Amino acid sequence: MSPSRSDSSAGSSTSTSTSTSTTTTTTTTPDFDAASSFGKSAVEFAQQAEKLSYRHPEDGETDSIAVEARFPAPCDPVIVTSDGNRLPAVSLEEAHKLNILKNELEASHEPLADIRQTSRDDAATEKAQGLAAENEQNENGTQKDSKGGGGSLRSSIPSSHTNPLFPPLPLYGPPSVFRDIQCRLFRFTSFFLSMAFLGVIVLGSLFTSIPTFFQYLWQTIQLKNPDADRPFYEEEMRRRQLRKEQEQKWRRRRQQRRPLVRERVDDKDAEASDDNLEDCAGEPDPIVCDVGYYARRVGLDVETYEVQTEDGFIIDLWHVYDPEEYTPLPEEERTHQGDQKHKFPVLLIHGLLQSSGAYCVNDDASLAFYLCKSGYDVWLGNNRCGFQPRHVLLPYADPRMWAWNIRQMGVFDLPALASRVLRQTGFAKLGLIAHSQGTTQTFVALAKEQRPELGERLTVFCALAPAAYAGPLIGKMYFKFMRVITPAMFRLLFGIHAFIPLMMTMHRVLGAGMFQFAPVYVSAESMRWWLGRECFAKHKCILATKEEWRAEEREDEERSVVEAARRRDGEVDFGGLGLVGVGVDGESDEEDEGGEGEGEREKVHKRKSKGSSAWYNHQAPPFALWVCGNDALVDGDKLLRRFERGREPHVDVVHSKVIEGYEHLDVIWAMDAVDQVFKEVREVLWKTCDVRDMCRVPVGCEDVEKWERPQRGGSDEPE
């Protein structure tokens, strides 16, 4: 037993000695700390990179490992892989964690004597940046360091604040057996459940149209024309007759030309040669999904460009041109050259579930062809996925391919399209025209928290049926159902890939005769943003919560009462009005004891200025708005009131018009859209053009005077 005690004591003594020795060694030698720190950083970085990579490293895909997060916009990171490709849709926290770990790993290669001091400096810098980071971007859209360039741009953390209307997107991670099983399950269940949902809507639509059908049938039985009461019925008949006459002329020309063709080629190739030699003017009007076909019907043509967004999606850009004035470049030579005729460039963006072919379906009365023949250089932009979902890395079945909503369309797609048009044409600015959802993504992109620098590349933003506030249609029963269900139930019902892909299957099966340029692929996450319980359907506004915009409206009503009282003679007693002020921040002001008008005026002055809740800063371009007076989808009047009441002190509205009787699509498809909308759009584009001396004067704009922007102070803060 004694030896045991002795050994125990000796062991204790030895242990103490060793501990002391180890402590001394740790204090005096940095090699152990450096190696430990480097190893820990390497492991953590590898784990984070694996989480955000295209594929797991053990799959042998070493070229697709995530190496860095970049921030084209403060709240929208993209992941850069080791081979230079990009992946979309990760949260701010995950993106910044990757960059911080990478910086720590790179710092471990510094001289050992500097490691400990560098770690302390990095910790202090990180803390300061986390507290004082600003949503300010440099010319390249990269986040500026809050200290003015003293630290690493990659580790500079922008404010994590983002509007509650844009909740974080799901992070699916690289493929695994379990994830693949989940994806297959979602695709299986959503196929049948979404098809059942679509069937209910179709049946409901048929049921509600029964009275109209019987009314139509009864008028037909009475030998009355049920269409005679349609607006512009006589104009429809005139155009129908004109089209028949043109078709007859086309057929005669075709019969006269065919013998000449057959003298040169055999019968097998005659049809193809005939089609190449004969233009489409006057041809019968089949419904096809081909923008070029409709352009050739009116003597124009279209060339296609592929544009890659900053998060790796490949989208289509269509250039409409006049073959007599412009020769399209070969596909491999479409670089920074372009139209040498100095026609001012105009970019058009389409609406929800559409492509930009929506601007090309009415022959000469189509907005795209009308502007091209007027003398503008017309470009048609399409959003991600469209008719052919494409990404530099991600396949259709990968859920990361579909993890995007309206913000990504605004922050990534729109700037990419605008940049390509400017690069091709050589201009510094362009005119932007958007319809419906296209206006939404533009409103989002120009917001001061997103990519306000885009506004410096636009001469004007023409918004057709601007979609910023929801209309009464959002309250329909089937939309209420989508707003009530939880996000998990929404994904079970509509999946985590494309929204009701059956529609696209039917588009391919039935052909364009039923669908033409719509629908296109959109993500289920995008539709959840529009219709789900968290975002637009709940707040009924794209950049303000329901509480915020309602408080603004109440405040405006109170201001109107006070201002009306100021215009009256004598003293006014406000005590009987029950006037209680509600500020933008939602706090209520108490009534003055005496209820005197002076007290109420004082309260109004003490509240926040109208511009304190502005969506846009001084970089915003001029706005022009055409609002449909009978629009059930969106409420354009609320947006007009926002500008009229000074809520956006940095936005100049150069044109606004409410078109009574117009519905949501009438601004691009109505019989009289040329007179009501297109001519005014053409004039607005020209009067805001900043290089009029370098460009051809568009037809009908010879007497349009140039618009001069009012001078303002340099500060972003509203006066």
mmCIF file with all atom_site columns, N, CA and C in Angstrom, residues 377-415:
data_model
loop_
_atom_site.group_PDB
_atom_site.id
_atom_site.type_symbol
_atom_site.label_atom_id
_atom_site.label_alt_id
_atom_site.label_comp_id
_atom_site.label_asym_id
_atom_site.label_entity_id
_atom_site.label_seq_id
_atom_site.pdbx_PDB_ins_code
_atom_site.Cartn_x
_atom_site.Cartn_y
_atom_site.Cartn_z
_atom_site.occupancy
_atom_site.B_iso_or_equiv
_atom_site.pdbx_formal_charge
_atom_site.auth_seq_id
_atom_site.auth_comp_id
_atom_site.auth_asym_id
_atom_site.auth_atom_id
_atom_site.pdbx_PDB_model_num
ATOM 1   N N  . ASP A 1 377 ? -34.312 52.186 -80.102 1.00 0.00 ? 377 ASP A N  1
ATOM 2   C CA . ASP A 1 377 ? -33.618 50.903 -80.128 1.00 0.00 ? 377 ASP A CA 1
ATOM 3   C C  . ASP A 1 377 ? -34.224 50.037 -79.019 1.00 0.00 ? 377 ASP A C  1
ATOM 4   N N  . VAL A 1 378 ? -35.038 49.067 -79.384 1.00 0.00 ? 378 VAL A N  1
ATOM 5   C CA . VAL A 1 378 ? -35.901 48.354 -78.440 1.00 0.00 ? 378 VAL A CA 1
ATOM 6   C C  . VAL A 1 378 ? -35.276 47.023 -78.035 1.00 0.00 ? 378 VAL A C  1
ATOM 7   N N  . TRP A 1 379 ? -35.232 46.808 -76.714 1.00 0.00 ? 379 TRP A N  1
ATOM 8   C CA . TRP A 1 379 ? -34.716 45.563 -76.140 1.00 0.00 ? 379 TRP A CA 1
ATOM 9   C C  . TRP A 1 379 ? -35.764 44.995 -75.192 1.00 0.00 ? 379 TRP A C  1
ATOM 10  N N  . LEU A 1 380 ? -36.006 43.700 -75.304 1.00 0.00 ? 380 LEU A N  1
ATOM 11  C CA . LEU A 1 380 ? -37.016 43.023 -74.498 1.00 0.00 ? 380 LEU A CA 1
ATOM 12  C C  . LEU A 1 380 ? -36.324 42.097 -73.498 1.00 0.00 ? 380 LEU A C  1
ATOM 13  N N  . GLY A 1 381 ? -36.477 42.397 -72.217 1.00 0.00 ? 381 GLY A N  1
ATOM 14  C CA . GLY A 1 381 ? -35.822 41.612 -71.178 1.00 0.00 ? 381 GLY A CA 1
ATOM 15  C C  . GLY A 1 381 ? -36.748 40.563 -70.597 1.00 0.00 ? 381 GLY A C  1
ATOM 16  N N  . ASN A 1 382 ? -36.206 39.378 -70.332 1.00 0.00 ? 382 ASN A N  1
ATOM 17  C CA . ASN A 1 382 ? -36.957 38.292 -69.697 1.00 0.00 ? 382 ASN A CA 1
ATOM 18  C C  . ASN A 1 382 ? -36.305 37.933 -68.373 1.00 0.00 ? 382 ASN A C  1
ATOM 19  N N  . ASN A 1 383 ? -37.114 37.579 -67.395 1.00 0.00 ? 383 ASN A N  1
ATOM 20  C CA . ASN A 1 383 ? -36.603 37.219 -66.079 1.00 0.00 ? 383 ASN A CA 1
ATOM 21  C C  . ASN A 1 383 ? -36.119 35.776 -66.039 1.00 0.00 ? 383 ASN A C  1
ATOM 22  N N  . ARG A 1 384 ? -35.519 35.407 -64.924 1.00 0.00 ? 384 ARG A N  1
ATOM 23  C CA . ARG A 1 384 ? -34.951 34.075 -64.752 1.00 0.00 ? 384 ARG A CA 1
ATOM 24  C C  . ARG A 1 384 ? -35.976 32.965 -64.969 1.00 0.00 ? 384 ARG A C  1
ATOM 25  N N  . CYS A 1 385 ? -35.467 31.872 -65.510 1.00 0.00 ? 385 CYS A N  1
ATOM 26  C CA . CYS A 1 385 ? -36.211 30.643 -65.814 1.00 0.00 ? 385 CYS A CA 1
ATOM 27  C C  . CYS A 1 385 ? -37.039 30.781 -67.092 1.00 0.00 ? 385 CYS A C  1
ATOM 28  N N  . GLY A 1 386 ? -38.021 31.662 -67.146 1.00 0.00 ? 386 GLY A N  1
ATOM 29  C CA . GLY A 1 386 ? -38.744 31.890 -68.396 1.00 0.00 ? 386 GLY A CA 1
ATOM 30  C C  . GLY A 1 386 ? -39.265 30.594 -69.001 1.00 0.00 ? 386 GLY A C  1
ATOM 31  N N  . PHE A 1 387 ? -39.052 30.422 -70.324 1.00 0.00 ? 387 PHE A N  1
ATOM 32  C CA . PHE A 1 387 ? -39.482 29.194 -70.988 1.00 0.00 ? 387 PHE A CA 1
ATOM 33  C C  . PHE A 1 387 ? -38.472 28.065 -70.815 1.00 0.00 ? 387 PHE A C  1
ATOM 34  N N  . GLN A 1 388 ? -37.199 28.411 -70.534 1.00 0.00 ? 388 GLN A N  1
ATOM 35  C CA . GLN A 1 388 ? -36.148 27.408 -70.375 1.00 0.00 ? 388 GLN A CA 1
ATOM 36  C C  . GLN A 1 388 ? -35.335 27.731 -69.133 1.00 0.00 ? 388 GLN A C  1
ATOM 37  N N  . PRO A 1 389 ? -35.592 27.062 -68.006 1.00 0.00 ? 389 PRO A N  1
ATOM 38  C CA . PRO A 1 389 ? -34.805 27.330 -66.794 1.00 0.00 ? 389 PRO A CA 1
ATOM 39  C C  . PRO A 1 389 ? -33.344 26.935 -67.011 1.00 0.00 ? 389 PRO A C  1
ATOM 40  N N  . ARG A 1 390 ? -32.441 27.910 -66.837 1.00 0.00 ? 390 ARG A N  1
ATOM 41  C CA . ARG A 1 390 ? -31.013 27.640 -67.045 1.00 0.00 ? 390 ARG A CA 1
ATOM 42  C C  . ARG A 1 390 ? -30.186 28.340 -65.978 1.00 0.00 ? 390 ARG A C  1
ATOM 43  N N  . HIS A 1 391 ? -29.168 27.626 -65.512 1.00 0.00 ? 391 HIS A N  1
ATOM 44  C CA . HIS A 1 391 ? -28.222 28.146 -64.538 1.00 0.00 ? 391 HIS A CA 1
ATOM 45  C C  . HIS A 1 391 ? -26.858 27.572 -64.878 1.00 0.00 ? 391 HIS A C  1
ATOM 46  N N  . VAL A 1 392 ? -25.797 28.307 -64.553 1.00 0.00 ? 392 VAL A N  1
ATOM 47  C CA . VAL A 1 392 ? -24.462 27.840 -64.916 1.00 0.00 ? 392 VAL A CA 1
ATOM 48  C C  . VAL A 1 392 ? -24.094 26.539 -64.222 1.00 0.00 ? 392 VAL A C  1
ATOM 49  N N  . LEU A 1 393 ? -24.669 26.263 -63.063 1.00 0.00 ? 393 LEU A N  1
ATOM 50  C CA . LEU A 1 393 ? -24.362 25.044 -62.322 1.00 0.00 ? 393 LEU A CA 1
ATOM 51  C C  . LEU A 1 393 ? -25.591 24.194 -62.024 1.00 0.00 ? 393 LEU A C  1
ATOM 52  N N  . LEU A 1 394 ? -26.669 24.826 -61.607 1.00 0.00 ? 394 LEU A N  1
ATOM 53  C CA . LEU A 1 394 ? -27.786 24.099 -61.014 1.00 0.00 ? 394 LEU A CA 1
ATOM 54  C C  . LEU A 1 394 ? -28.708 23.503 -62.074 1.00 0.00 ? 394 LEU A C  1
ATOM 55  N N  . PRO A 1 395 ? -29.085 22.235 -61.932 1.00 0.00 ? 395 PRO A N  1
ATOM 56  C CA . PRO A 1 395 ? -30.068 21.634 -62.832 1.00 0.00 ? 395 PRO A CA 1
ATOM 57  C C  . PRO A 1 395 ? -31.481 21.928 -62.363 1.00 0.00 ? 395 PRO A C  1
ATOM 58  N N  . TYR A 1 396 ? -32.444 21.560 -63.179 1.00 0.00 ? 396 TYR A N  1
ATOM 59  C CA . TYR A 1 396 ? -33.852 21.828 -62.882 1.00 0.00 ? 396 TYR A CA 1
ATOM 60  C C  . TYR A 1 396 ? -34.264 21.226 -61.550 1.00 0.00 ? 396 TYR A C  1
ATOM 61  N N  . ALA A 1 397 ? -33.815 20.015 -61.248 1.00 0.00 ? 397 ALA A N  1
ATOM 62  C CA . ALA A 1 397 ? -34.284 19.306 -60.056 1.00 0.00 ? 397 ALA A CA 1
ATOM 63  C C  . ALA A 1 397 ? -33.698 19.837 -58.760 1.00 0.00 ? 397 ALA A C  1
ATOM 64  N N  . ASP A 1 398 ? -32.651 20.645 -58.827 1.00 0.00 ? 398 ASP A N  1
ATOM 65  C CA . ASP A 1 398 ? -32.036 21.177 -57.610 1.00 0.00 ? 398 ASP A CA 1
ATOM 66  C C  . ASP A 1 398 ? -32.919 22.279 -57.033 1.00 0.00 ? 398 ASP A C  1
ATOM 67  N N  . PRO A 1 399 ? -33.349 22.164 -55.779 1.00 0.00 ? 399 PRO A N  1
ATOM 68  C CA . PRO A 1 399 ? -34.245 23.199 -55.221 1.00 0.00 ? 399 PRO A CA 1
ATOM 69  C C  . PRO A 1 399 ? -33.606 24.568 -55.130 1.00 0.00 ? 399 PRO A C  1
ATOM 70  N N  . ARG A 1 400 ? -32.258 24.633 -55.129 1.00 0.00 ? 400 ARG A N  1
ATOM 71  C CA . ARG A 1 400 ? -31.600 25.949 -55.101 1.00 0.00 ? 400 ARG A CA 1
ATOM 72  C C  . ARG A 1 400 ? -31.854 26.726 -56.392 1.00 0.00 ? 400 ARG A C  1
ATOM 73  N N  . MET A 1 401 ? -32.186 25.999 -57.457 1.00 0.00 ? 401 MET A N  1
ATOM 74  C CA . MET A 1 401 ? -32.536 26.645 -58.726 1.00 0.00 ? 401 MET A CA 1
ATOM 75  C C  . MET A 1 401 ? -33.788 27.501 -58.583 1.00 0.00 ? 401 MET A C  1
ATOM 76  N N  . TRP A 1 402 ? -34.618 27.208 -57.568 1.00 0.00 ? 402 TRP A N  1
ATOM 77  C CA . TRP A 1 402 ? -35.919 27.854 -57.434 1.00 0.00 ? 402 TRP A CA 1
ATOM 78  C C  . TRP A 1 402 ? -36.046 28.642 -56.140 1.00 0.00 ? 402 TRP A C  1
ATOM 79  N N  . ALA A 1 403 ? -34.954 28.846 -55.436 1.00 0.00 ? 403 ALA A N  1
ATOM 80  C CA . ALA A 1 403 ? -34.990 29.587 -54.168 1.00 0.00 ? 403 ALA A CA 1
ATOM 81  C C  . ALA A 1 403 ? -34.783 31.072 -54.445 1.00 0.00 ? 403 ALA A C  1
ATOM 82  N N  . TRP A 1 404 ? -35.801 31.722 -54.985 1.00 0.00 ? 404 TRP A N  1
ATOM 83  C CA . TRP A 1 404 ? -35.742 33.158 -55.285 1.00 0.00 ? 404 TRP A CA 1
ATOM 84  C C  . TRP A 1 404 ? -37.157 33.718 -55.329 1.00 0.00 ? 404 TRP A C  1
ATOM 85  N N  . ASN A 1 405 ? -37.237 35.031 -55.166 1.00 0.00 ? 405 ASN A N  1
ATOM 86  C CA . ASN A 1 405 ? -38.525 35.707 -55.249 1.00 0.00 ? 405 ASN A CA 1
ATOM 87  C C  . ASN A 1 405 ? -38.339 37.049 -55.942 1.00 0.00 ? 405 ASN A C  1
ATOM 88  N N  . ILE A 1 406 ? -39.260 37.966 -55.710 1.00 0.00 ? 406 ILE A N  1
ATOM 89  C CA . ILE A 1 406 ? -39.245 39.230 -56.459 1.00 0.00 ? 406 ILE A CA 1
ATOM 90  C C  . ILE A 1 406 ? -37.979 40.030 -56.204 1.00 0.00 ? 406 ILE A C  1
ATOM 91  N N  . ARG A 1 407 ? -37.378 39.897 -55.012 1.00 0.00 ? 407 ARG A N  1
ATOM 92  C CA . ARG A 1 407 ? -36.197 40.699 -54.717 1.00 0.00 ? 407 ARG A CA 1
ATOM 93  C C  . ARG A 1 407 ? -35.011 40.275 -55.571 1.00 0.00 ? 407 ARG A C  1
ATOM 94  N N  . GLN A 1 408 ? -34.832 38.971 -55.755 1.00 0.00 ? 408 GLN A N  1
ATOM 95  C CA . GLN A 1 408 ? -33.740 38.509 -56.610 1.00 0.00 ? 408 GLN A CA 1
ATOM 96  C C  . GLN A 1 408 ? -33.971 38.921 -58.066 1.00 0.00 ? 408 GLN A C  1
ATOM 97  N N  . MET A 1 409 ? -35.226 38.937 -58.503 1.00 0.00 ? 409 MET A N  1
ATOM 98  C CA . MET A 1 409 ? -35.519 39.379 -59.863 1.00 0.00 ? 409 MET A CA 1
ATOM 99  C C  . MET A 1 409 ? -35.167 40.848 -60.050 1.00 0.00 ? 409 MET A C  1
ATOM 100 N N  . GLY A 1 410 ? -35.374 41.645 -59.003 1.00 0.00 ? 410 GLY A N  1
ATOM 101 C CA . GLY A 1 410 ? -35.035 43.061 -59.089 1.00 0.00 ? 410 GLY A CA 1
ATOM 102 C C  . GLY A 1 410 ? -33.563 43.330 -58.890 1.00 0.00 ? 410 GLY A C  1
ATOM 103 N N  . VAL A 1 411 ? -32.964 42.666 -57.920 1.00 0.00 ? 411 VAL A N  1
ATOM 104 C CA . VAL A 1 411 ? -31.579 42.951 -57.541 1.00 0.00 ? 411 VAL A CA 1
ATOM 105 C C  . VAL A 1 411 ? -30.583 42.356 -58.529 1.00 0.00 ? 411 VAL A C  1
ATOM 106 N N  . PHE A 1 412 ? -30.928 41.216 -59.157 1.00 0.00 ? 412 PHE A N  1
ATOM 107 C CA . PHE A 1 412 ? -29.984 40.542 -60.049 1.00 0.00 ? 412 PHE A CA 1
ATOM 108 C C  . PHE A 1 412 ? -30.395 40.605 -61.520 1.00 0.00 ? 412 PHE A C  1
ATOM 109 N N  . ASP A 1 413 ? -31.650 40.253 -61.841 1.00 0.00 ? 413 ASP A N  1
ATOM 110 C CA . ASP A 1 413 ? -32.046 40.164 -63.252 1.00 0.00 ? 413 ASP A CA 1
ATOM 111 C C  . ASP A 1 413 ? -32.064 41.521 -63.940 1.00 0.00 ? 413 ASP A C  1
ATOM 112 N N  . LEU A 1 414 ? -32.726 42.488 -63.325 1.00 0.00 ? 414 LEU A N  1
ATOM 113 C CA . LEU A 1 414 ? -32.875 43.797 -63.960 1.00 0.00 ? 414 LEU A CA 1
ATOM 114 C C  . LEU A 1 414 ? -31.538 44.498 -64.183 1.00 0.00 ? 414 LEU A C  1
ATOM 115 N N  . PRO A 1 415 ? -30.629 44.571 -63.197 1.00 0.00 ? 415 PRO A N  1
ATOM 116 C CA . PRO A 1 415 ? -29.324 45.190 -63.466 1.00 0.00 ? 415 PRO A CA 1
ATOM 117 C C  . PRO A 1 415 ? -28.528 44.464 -64.538 1.00 0.00 ? 415 PRO A C  1
#
